[in-house]
CSV table of C-alpha atoms and ligand atoms in Angstrom, one decimal:
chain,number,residue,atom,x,y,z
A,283,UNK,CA,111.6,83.6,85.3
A,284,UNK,CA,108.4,82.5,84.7
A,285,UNK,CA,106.7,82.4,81.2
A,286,UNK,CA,103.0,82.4,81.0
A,287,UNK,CA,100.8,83.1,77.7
A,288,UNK,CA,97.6,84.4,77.0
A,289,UNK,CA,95.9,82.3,74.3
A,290,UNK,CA,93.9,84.7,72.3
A,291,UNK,CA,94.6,83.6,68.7
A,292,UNK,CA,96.5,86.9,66.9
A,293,UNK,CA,96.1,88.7,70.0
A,294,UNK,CA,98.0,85.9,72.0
A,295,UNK,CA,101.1,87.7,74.3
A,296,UNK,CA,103.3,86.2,76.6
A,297,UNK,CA,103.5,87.1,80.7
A,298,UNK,CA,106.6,86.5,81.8
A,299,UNK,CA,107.0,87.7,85.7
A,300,UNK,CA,110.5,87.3,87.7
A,301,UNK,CA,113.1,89.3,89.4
A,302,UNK,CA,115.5,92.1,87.8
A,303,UNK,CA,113.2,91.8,84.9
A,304,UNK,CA,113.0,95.9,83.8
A,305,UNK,CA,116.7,96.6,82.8
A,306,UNK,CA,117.0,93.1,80.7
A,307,UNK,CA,117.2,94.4,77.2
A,308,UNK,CA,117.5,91.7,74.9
A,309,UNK,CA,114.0,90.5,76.5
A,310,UNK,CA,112.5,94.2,76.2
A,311,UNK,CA,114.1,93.6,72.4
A,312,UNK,CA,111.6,90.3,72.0
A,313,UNK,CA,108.6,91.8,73.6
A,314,UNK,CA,108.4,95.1,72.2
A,315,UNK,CA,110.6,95.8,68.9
A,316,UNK,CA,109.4,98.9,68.1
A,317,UNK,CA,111.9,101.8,67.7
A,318,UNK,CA,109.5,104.9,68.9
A,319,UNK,CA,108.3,104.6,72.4
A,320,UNK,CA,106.6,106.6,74.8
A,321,UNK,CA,107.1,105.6,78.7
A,322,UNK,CA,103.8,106.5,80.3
A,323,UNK,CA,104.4,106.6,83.8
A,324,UNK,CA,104.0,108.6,87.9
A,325,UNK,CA,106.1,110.2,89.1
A,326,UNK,CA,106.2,108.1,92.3
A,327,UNK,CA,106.8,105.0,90.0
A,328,UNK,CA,109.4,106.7,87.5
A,329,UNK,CA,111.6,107.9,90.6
A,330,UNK,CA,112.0,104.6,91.6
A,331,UNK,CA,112.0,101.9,88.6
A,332,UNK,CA,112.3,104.4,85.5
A,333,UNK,CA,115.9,104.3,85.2
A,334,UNK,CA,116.1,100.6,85.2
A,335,UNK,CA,113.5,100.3,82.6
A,336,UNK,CA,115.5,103.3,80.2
A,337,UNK,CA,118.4,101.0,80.2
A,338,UNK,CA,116.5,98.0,79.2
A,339,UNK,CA,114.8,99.8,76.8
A,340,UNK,CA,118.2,100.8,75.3
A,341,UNK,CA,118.5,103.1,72.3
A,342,UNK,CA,115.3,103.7,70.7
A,343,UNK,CA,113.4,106.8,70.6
A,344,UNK,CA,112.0,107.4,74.2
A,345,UNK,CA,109.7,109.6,75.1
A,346,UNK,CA,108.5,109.8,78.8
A,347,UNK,CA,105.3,111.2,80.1
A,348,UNK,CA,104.4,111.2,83.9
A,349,UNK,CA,100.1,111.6,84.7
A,350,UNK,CA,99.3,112.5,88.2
A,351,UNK,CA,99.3,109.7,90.9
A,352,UNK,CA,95.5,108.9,91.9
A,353,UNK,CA,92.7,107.2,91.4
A,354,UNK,CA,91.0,110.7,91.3
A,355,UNK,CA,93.1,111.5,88.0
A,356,UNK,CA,92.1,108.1,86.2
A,357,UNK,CA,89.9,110.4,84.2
A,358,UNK,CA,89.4,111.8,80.2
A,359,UNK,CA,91.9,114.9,81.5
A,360,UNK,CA,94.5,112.2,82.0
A,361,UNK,CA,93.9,110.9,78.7
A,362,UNK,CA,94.3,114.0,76.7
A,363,UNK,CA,97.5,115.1,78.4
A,364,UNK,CA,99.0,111.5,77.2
A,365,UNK,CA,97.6,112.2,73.5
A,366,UNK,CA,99.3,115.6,73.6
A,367,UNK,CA,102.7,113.8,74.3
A,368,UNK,CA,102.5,111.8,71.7
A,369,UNK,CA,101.7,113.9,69.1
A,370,UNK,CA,104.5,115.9,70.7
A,371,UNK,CA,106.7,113.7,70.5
A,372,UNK,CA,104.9,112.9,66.9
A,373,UNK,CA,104.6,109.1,67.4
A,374,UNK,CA,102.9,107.7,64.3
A,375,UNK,CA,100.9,103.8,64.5
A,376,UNK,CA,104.0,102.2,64.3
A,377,UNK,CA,105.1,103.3,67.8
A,378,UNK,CA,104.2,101.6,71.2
A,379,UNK,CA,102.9,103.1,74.6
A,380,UNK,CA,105.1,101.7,77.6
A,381,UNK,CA,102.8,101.5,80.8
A,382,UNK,CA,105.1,101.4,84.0
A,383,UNK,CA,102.9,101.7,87.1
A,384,UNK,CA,100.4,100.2,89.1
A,385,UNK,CA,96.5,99.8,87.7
A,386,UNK,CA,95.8,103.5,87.1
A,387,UNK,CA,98.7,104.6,85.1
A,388,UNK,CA,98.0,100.5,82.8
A,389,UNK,CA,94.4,101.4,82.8
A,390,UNK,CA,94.7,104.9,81.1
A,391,UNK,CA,98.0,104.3,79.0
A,392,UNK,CA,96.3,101.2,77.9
A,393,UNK,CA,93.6,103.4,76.6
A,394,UNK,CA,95.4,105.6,75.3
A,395,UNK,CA,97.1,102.7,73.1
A,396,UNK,CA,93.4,101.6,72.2
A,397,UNK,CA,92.1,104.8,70.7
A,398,UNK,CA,95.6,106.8,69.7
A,399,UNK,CA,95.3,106.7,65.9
A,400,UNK,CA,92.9,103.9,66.0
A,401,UNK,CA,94.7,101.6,68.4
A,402,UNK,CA,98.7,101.1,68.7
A,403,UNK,CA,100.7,98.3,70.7
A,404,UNK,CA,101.4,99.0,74.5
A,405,UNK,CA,103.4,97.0,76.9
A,406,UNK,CA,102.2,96.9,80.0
A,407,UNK,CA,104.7,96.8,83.4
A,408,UNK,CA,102.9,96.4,86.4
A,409,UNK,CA,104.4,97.7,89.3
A,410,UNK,CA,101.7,97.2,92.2
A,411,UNK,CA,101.2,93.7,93.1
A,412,UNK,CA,97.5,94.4,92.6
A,413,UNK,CA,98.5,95.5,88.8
A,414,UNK,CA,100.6,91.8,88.4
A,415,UNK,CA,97.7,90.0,89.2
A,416,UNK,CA,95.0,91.6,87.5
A,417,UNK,CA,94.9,94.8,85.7
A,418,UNK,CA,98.1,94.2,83.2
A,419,UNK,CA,96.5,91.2,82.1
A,420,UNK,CA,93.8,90.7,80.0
A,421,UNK,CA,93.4,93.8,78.0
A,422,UNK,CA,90.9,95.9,79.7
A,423,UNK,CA,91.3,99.5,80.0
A,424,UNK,CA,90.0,102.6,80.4
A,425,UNK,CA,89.1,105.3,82.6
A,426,UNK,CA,86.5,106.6,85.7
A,427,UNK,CA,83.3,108.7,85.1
A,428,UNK,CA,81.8,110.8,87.8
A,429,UNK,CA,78.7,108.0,87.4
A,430,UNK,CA,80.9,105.3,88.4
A,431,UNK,CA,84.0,103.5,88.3
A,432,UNK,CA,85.7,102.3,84.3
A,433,UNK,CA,82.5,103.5,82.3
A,434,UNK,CA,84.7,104.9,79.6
A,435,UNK,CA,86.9,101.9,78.1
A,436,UNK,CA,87.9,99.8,75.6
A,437,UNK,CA,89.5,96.1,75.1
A,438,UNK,CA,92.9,96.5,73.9
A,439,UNK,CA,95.1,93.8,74.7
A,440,UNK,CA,99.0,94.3,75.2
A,441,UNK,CA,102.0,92.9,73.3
A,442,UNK,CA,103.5,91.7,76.1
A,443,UNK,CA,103.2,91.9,79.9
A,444,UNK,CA,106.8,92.2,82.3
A,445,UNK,CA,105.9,91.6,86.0
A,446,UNK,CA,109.1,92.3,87.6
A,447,UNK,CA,109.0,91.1,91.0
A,448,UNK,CA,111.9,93.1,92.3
A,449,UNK,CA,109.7,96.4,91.9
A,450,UNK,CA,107.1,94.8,94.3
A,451,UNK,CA,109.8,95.8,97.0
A,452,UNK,CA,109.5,100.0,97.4
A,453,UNK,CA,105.6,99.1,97.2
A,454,UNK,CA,103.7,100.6,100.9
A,455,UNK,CA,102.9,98.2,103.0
A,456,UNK,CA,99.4,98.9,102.5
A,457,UNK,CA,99.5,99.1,98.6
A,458,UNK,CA,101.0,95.5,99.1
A,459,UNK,CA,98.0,94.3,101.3
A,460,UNK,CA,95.4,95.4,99.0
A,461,UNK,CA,97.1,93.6,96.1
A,462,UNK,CA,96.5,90.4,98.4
A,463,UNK,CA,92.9,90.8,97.7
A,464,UNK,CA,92.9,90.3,94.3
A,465,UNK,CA,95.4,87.6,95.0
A,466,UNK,CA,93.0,86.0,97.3
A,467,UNK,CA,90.1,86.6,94.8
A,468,UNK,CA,91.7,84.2,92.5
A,469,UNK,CA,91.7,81.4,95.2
A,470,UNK,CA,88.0,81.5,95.8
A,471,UNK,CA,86.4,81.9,92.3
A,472,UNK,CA,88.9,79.4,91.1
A,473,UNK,CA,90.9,77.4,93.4
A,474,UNK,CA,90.8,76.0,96.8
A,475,UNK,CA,94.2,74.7,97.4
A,476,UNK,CA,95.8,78.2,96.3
A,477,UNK,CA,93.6,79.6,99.0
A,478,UNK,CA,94.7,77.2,101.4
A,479,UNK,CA,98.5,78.0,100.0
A,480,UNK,CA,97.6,81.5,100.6
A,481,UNK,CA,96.5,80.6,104.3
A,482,UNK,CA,100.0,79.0,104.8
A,483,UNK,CA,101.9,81.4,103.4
A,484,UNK,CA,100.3,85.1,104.1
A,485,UNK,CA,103.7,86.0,106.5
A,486,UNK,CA,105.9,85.4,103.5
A,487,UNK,CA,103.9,87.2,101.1
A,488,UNK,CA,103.7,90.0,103.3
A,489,UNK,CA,107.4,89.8,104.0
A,490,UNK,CA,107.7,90.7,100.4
A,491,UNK,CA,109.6,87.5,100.2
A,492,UNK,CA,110.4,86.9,96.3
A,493,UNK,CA,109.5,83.3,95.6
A,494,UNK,CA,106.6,83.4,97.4
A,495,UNK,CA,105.7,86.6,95.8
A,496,UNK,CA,106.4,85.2,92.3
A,497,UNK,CA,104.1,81.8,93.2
A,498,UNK,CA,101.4,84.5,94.3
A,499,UNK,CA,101.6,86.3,90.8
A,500,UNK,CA,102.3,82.9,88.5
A,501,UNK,CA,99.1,81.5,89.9
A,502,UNK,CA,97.1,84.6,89.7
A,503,UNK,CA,97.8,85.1,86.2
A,504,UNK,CA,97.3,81.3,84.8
A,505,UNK,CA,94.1,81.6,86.3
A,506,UNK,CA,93.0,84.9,84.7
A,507,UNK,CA,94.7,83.7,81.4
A,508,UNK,CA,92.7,80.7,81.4
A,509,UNK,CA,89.7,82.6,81.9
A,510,UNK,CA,90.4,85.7,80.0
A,511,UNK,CA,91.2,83.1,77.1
A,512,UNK,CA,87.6,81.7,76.8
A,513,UNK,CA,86.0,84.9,77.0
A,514,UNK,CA,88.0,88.0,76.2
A,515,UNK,CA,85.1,90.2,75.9
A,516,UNK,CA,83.0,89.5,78.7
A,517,UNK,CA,80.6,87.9,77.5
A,518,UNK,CA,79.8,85.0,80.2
A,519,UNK,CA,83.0,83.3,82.5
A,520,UNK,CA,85.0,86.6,82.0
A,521,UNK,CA,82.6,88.3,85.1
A,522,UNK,CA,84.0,86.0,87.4
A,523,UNK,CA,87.0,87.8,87.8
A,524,UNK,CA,84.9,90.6,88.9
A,525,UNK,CA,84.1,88.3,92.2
A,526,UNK,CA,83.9,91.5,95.2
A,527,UNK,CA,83.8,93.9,92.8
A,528,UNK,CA,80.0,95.2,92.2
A,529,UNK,CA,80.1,95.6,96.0
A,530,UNK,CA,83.9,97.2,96.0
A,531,UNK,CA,82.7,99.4,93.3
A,532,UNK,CA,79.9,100.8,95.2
A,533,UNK,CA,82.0,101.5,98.1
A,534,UNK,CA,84.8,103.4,95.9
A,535,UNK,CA,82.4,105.4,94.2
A,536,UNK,CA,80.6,106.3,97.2
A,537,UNK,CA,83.8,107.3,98.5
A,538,UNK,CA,84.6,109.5,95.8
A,539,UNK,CA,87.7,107.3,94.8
A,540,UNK,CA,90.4,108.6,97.2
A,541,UNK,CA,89.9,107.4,100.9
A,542,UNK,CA,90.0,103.6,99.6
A,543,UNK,CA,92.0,101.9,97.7
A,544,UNK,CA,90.7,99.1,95.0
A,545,UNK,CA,91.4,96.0,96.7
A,546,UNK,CA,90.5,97.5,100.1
A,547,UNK,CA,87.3,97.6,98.9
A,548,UNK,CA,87.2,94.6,96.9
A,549,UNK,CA,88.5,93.1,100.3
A,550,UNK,CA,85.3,94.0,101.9
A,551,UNK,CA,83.6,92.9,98.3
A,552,UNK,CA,84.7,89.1,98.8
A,553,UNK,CA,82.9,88.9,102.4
A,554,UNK,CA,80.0,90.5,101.0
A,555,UNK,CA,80.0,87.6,98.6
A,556,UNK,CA,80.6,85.0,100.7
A,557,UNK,CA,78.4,86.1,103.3
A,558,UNK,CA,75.0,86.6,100.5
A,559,UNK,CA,76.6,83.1,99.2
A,560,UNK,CA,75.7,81.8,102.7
A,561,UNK,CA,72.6,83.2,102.9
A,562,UNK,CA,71.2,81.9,99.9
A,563,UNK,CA,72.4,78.4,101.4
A,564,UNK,CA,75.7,77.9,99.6
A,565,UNK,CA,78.7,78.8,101.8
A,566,UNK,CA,78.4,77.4,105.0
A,567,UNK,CA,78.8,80.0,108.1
A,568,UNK,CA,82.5,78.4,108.9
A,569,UNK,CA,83.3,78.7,105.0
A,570,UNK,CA,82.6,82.7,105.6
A,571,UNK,CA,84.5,82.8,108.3
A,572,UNK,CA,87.1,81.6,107.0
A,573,UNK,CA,87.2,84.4,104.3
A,574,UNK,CA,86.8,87.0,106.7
A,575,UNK,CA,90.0,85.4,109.0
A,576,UNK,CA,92.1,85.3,105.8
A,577,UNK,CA,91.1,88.8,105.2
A,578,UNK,CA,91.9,90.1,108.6
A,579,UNK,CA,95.0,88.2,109.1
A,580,UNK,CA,96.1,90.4,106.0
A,581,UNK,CA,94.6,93.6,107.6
A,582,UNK,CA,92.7,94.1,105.2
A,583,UNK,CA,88.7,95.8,105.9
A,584,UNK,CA,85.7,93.9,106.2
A,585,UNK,CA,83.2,96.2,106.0
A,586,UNK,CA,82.3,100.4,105.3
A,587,UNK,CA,79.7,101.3,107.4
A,588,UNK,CA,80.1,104.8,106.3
A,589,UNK,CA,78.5,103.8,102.9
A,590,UNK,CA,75.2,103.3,103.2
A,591,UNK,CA,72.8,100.4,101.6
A,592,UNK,CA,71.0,102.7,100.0
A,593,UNK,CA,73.4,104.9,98.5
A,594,UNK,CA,75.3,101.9,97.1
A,595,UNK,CA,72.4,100.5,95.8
A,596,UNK,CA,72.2,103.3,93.7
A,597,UNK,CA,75.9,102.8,92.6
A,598,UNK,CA,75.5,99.2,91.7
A,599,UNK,CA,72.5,100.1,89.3
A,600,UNK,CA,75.5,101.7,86.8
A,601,UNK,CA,77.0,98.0,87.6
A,602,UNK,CA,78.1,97.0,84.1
A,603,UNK,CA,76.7,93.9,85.0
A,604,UNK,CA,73.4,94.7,85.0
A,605,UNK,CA,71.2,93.5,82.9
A,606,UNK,CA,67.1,94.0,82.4
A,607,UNK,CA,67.4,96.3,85.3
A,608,UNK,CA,68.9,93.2,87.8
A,609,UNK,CA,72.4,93.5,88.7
A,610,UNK,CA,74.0,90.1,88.5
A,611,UNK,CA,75.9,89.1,90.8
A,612,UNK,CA,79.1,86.8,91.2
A,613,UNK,CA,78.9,84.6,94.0
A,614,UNK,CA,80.2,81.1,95.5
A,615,UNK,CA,78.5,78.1,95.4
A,616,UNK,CA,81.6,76.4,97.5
A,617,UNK,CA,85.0,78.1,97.9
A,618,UNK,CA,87.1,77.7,94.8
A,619,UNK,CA,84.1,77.9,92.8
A,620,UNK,CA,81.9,80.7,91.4
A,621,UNK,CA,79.2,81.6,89.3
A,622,UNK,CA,77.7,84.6,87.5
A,623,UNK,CA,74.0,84.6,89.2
A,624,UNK,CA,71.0,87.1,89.0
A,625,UNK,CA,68.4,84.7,90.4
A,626,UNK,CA,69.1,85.8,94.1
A,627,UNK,CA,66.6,87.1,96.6
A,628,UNK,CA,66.3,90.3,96.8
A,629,UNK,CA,66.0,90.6,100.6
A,630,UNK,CA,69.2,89.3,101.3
A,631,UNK,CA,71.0,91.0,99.0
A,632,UNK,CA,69.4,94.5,101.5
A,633,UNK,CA,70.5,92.5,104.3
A,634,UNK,CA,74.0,92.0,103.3
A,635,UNK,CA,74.1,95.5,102.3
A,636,UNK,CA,73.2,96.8,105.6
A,637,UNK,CA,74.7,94.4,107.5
A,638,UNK,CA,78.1,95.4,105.9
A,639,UNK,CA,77.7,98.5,104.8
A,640,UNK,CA,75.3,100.5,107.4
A,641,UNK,CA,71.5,101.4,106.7
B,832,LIG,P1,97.7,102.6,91.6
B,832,LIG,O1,98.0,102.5,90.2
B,832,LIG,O2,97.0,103.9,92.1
B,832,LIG,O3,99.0,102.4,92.4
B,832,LIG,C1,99.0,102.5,93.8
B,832,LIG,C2,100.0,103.4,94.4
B,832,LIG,O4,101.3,102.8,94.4
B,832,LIG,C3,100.2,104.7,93.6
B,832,LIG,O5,100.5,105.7,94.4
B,832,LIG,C4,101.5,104.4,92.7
B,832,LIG,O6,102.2,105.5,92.3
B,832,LIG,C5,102.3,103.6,93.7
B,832,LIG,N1,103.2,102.6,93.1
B,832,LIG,C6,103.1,101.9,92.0
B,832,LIG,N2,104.1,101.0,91.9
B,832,LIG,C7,104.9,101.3,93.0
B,832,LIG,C8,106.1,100.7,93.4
B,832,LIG,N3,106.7,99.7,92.8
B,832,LIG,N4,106.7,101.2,94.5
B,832,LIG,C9,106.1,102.3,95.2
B,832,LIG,N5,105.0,102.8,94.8
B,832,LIG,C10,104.4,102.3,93.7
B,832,LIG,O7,96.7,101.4,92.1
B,832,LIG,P2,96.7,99.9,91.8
B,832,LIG,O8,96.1,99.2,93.0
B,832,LIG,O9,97.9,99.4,91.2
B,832,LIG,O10,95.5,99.8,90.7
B,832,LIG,C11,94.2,100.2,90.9
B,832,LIG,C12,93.5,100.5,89.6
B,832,LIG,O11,93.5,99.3,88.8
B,832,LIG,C13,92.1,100.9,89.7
B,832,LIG,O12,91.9,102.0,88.9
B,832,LIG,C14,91.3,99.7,89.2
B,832,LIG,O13,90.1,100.1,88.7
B,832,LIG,C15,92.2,99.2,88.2
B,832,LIG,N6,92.0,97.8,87.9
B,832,LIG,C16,91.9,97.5,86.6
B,832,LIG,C17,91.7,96.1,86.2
B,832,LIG,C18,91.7,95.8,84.7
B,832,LIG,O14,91.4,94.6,84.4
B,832,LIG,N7,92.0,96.7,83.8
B,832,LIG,C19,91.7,95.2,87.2
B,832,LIG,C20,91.8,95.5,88.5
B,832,LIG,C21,92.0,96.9,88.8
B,833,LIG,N1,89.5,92.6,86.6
B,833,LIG,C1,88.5,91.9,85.9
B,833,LIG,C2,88.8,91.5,84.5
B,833,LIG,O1,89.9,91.8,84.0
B,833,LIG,O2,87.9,91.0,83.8
């Protein structure tokens, strides 16, 4: 097992990602001693991994609630359904929100934890290898708006996150691929030789194989930790991790949330920033090329011509990144480096739009 930590002064919590990590009780006992609980779960995810998780959990007072499965129900609906089961249940501040899913079911349980009774511990247990890597760490949560994508949220960090490898395995194929985005992500905003580890190893990762799995997630998280730990609230670094994501954004919400899935999208994100990185003389044409093999040797999509530059321009103007009326934009001054930039033409900005996303 590996054991990570967030440094975030009294607000610090440990990751600790392996195998068989869900049914271990006398860890669940360390990361989460509170008596009354309430699971917040799919039902895709709680027919598979539940059980495991109610044995480690042993005898406390669980409560489980299952929300919808979909993007399209990460909404204020979703939200009040999980308030009514805990005041059914009648959990008071001393009990803990369990979130056991991929990024949907953290993002909204995590919310709920933020806001329930002025904010109560949750424990987040990512189940999507997309959720390991990104949205179980770092305290972010919240939930969709018609306008755009996370607009209602809050920063509530966990008590603990449990990335159990082992559930990686019932993941679809393509759930699994668009996970290696954000994995991928990490390597170029951060790291070069984890890209090129990521180069040599995409056939294991995709084979689900463990180790390489658990290598994939370990370095994914120290990276986010690190950054996450010098700027919990986004105030400067902290929009790195966001590399792809004004563009994948755009797509989703043009999309209306359903026919793509995040890291699809953010997939198509990272070329888009590679590619404006190139034309504003950073990236070199192989260095985007290399991005967009990596990408495709994954399966993953490289562009959505069915967007439209225009219409998602209009999206990225509700960009939370914007800022006196620019949106700023996270792009690559090399591979394995990036930076948080609003001084970019505006011309090729359009021209990356449209060349990647239609007229
Ligand atoms: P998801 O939560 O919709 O899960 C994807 C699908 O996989 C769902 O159908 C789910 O039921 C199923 N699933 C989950 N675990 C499974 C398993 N082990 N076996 C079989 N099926 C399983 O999607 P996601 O990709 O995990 O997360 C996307 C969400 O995360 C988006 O809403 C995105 O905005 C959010 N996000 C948040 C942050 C953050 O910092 N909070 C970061 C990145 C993404
Ligand atoms: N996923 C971006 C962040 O957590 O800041």
């Amino acid at each position: 097992m590996q054991h990570l930590s967030i440094d975030l002064g009294t607000r610090s919590y440990p990751i600790l990602i392996g195998a068989g990590l869900l049914a271990d009780r006398a860890l669940l006992e360390r990361l989460l001693p509170q008596r009354n609980l309430l699971v917040v779960t799919n039902a895709t995810v709680a027919k598979l991994h539940l059980q495991a998780l109610l044995r480690g959990l042993g005898e406390r007072n669980v409560a489980t609630h299952s929300i919808p499965d979909g993007e399209q129900f990460k909404n204020l609906d979703t939200l009040n359904a999980i308030f009514d089961a805990l005041v059914r249940a009648r959990l008071h501040r001393d009990a803990a929100i369990v979130a056991l899913g991929g990024g949907v079911v953290g993002d909204v349980a995590g919310f709920a934890a933020a806001i329930y009774q002025r904010g109560i511990a949750h424990l987040q247990v990512p189940t999507t290898l997309l959720a390991q890597v990104d949205s179980a760490v770092g305290g972010k949560t919240g939930v969709n708006h018609r306008a755009g994508k996370n607009l209602i949220g809050a920063f509530h960090q966990p008590c603990g996150v449990l990335a159990d490898i082992t559930t990686l395995r019932t993941l679809p194929e393509r759930e699994l691929r668009a996970g290696l985005a954000e994995v991928i992500k990490y390597g170029l905003l951060a790291d070069v030789r984890f890209l090129e580890w990521l180069e040599g190893s995409l056939e294991r990762l995709l084979a689900c194989e463990e180790a390489a799995l658990e290598f994939a997630v370990q370095r994914s998280c120290e990276i986010k930790a690190r950054i996450v730990a010098t700027d919990e609230r986004e105030q400067g670094q902290r929009a790195l991790l966001n590399l792809g994501h004004t563009f994948g954004h755009a797509i989703e919400s043009a999309t209306g949330y359903h026919d793509w899935l995040h890291g699809e999208a953010v997939s198509v994100g990272l070329l888009m920033a590679a590619r404006l990185s190139a034309r504003l003389g950073w990236l070199g044409d192989a260095d985007v090329e290399r991005v967009r093999a990596l990408l495709q040797r994954a399966s993953l999509p490289t562009s959505a011509p069915q967007v439209g530059a225009a219409r998602a321009l209009e999206f990225m103007a509700m960009d939370k990144k914007v800022q006196d009326g620019k949106v700023r934009l996270i792009l690559l001054p090399r591979l394995g480096e990036a930076r948080v930039s609003s001084d970019y033409d505006a011309g090729k900005l359009r021209a990356t739009l449209q060349e990647f996303l239609g007229p």
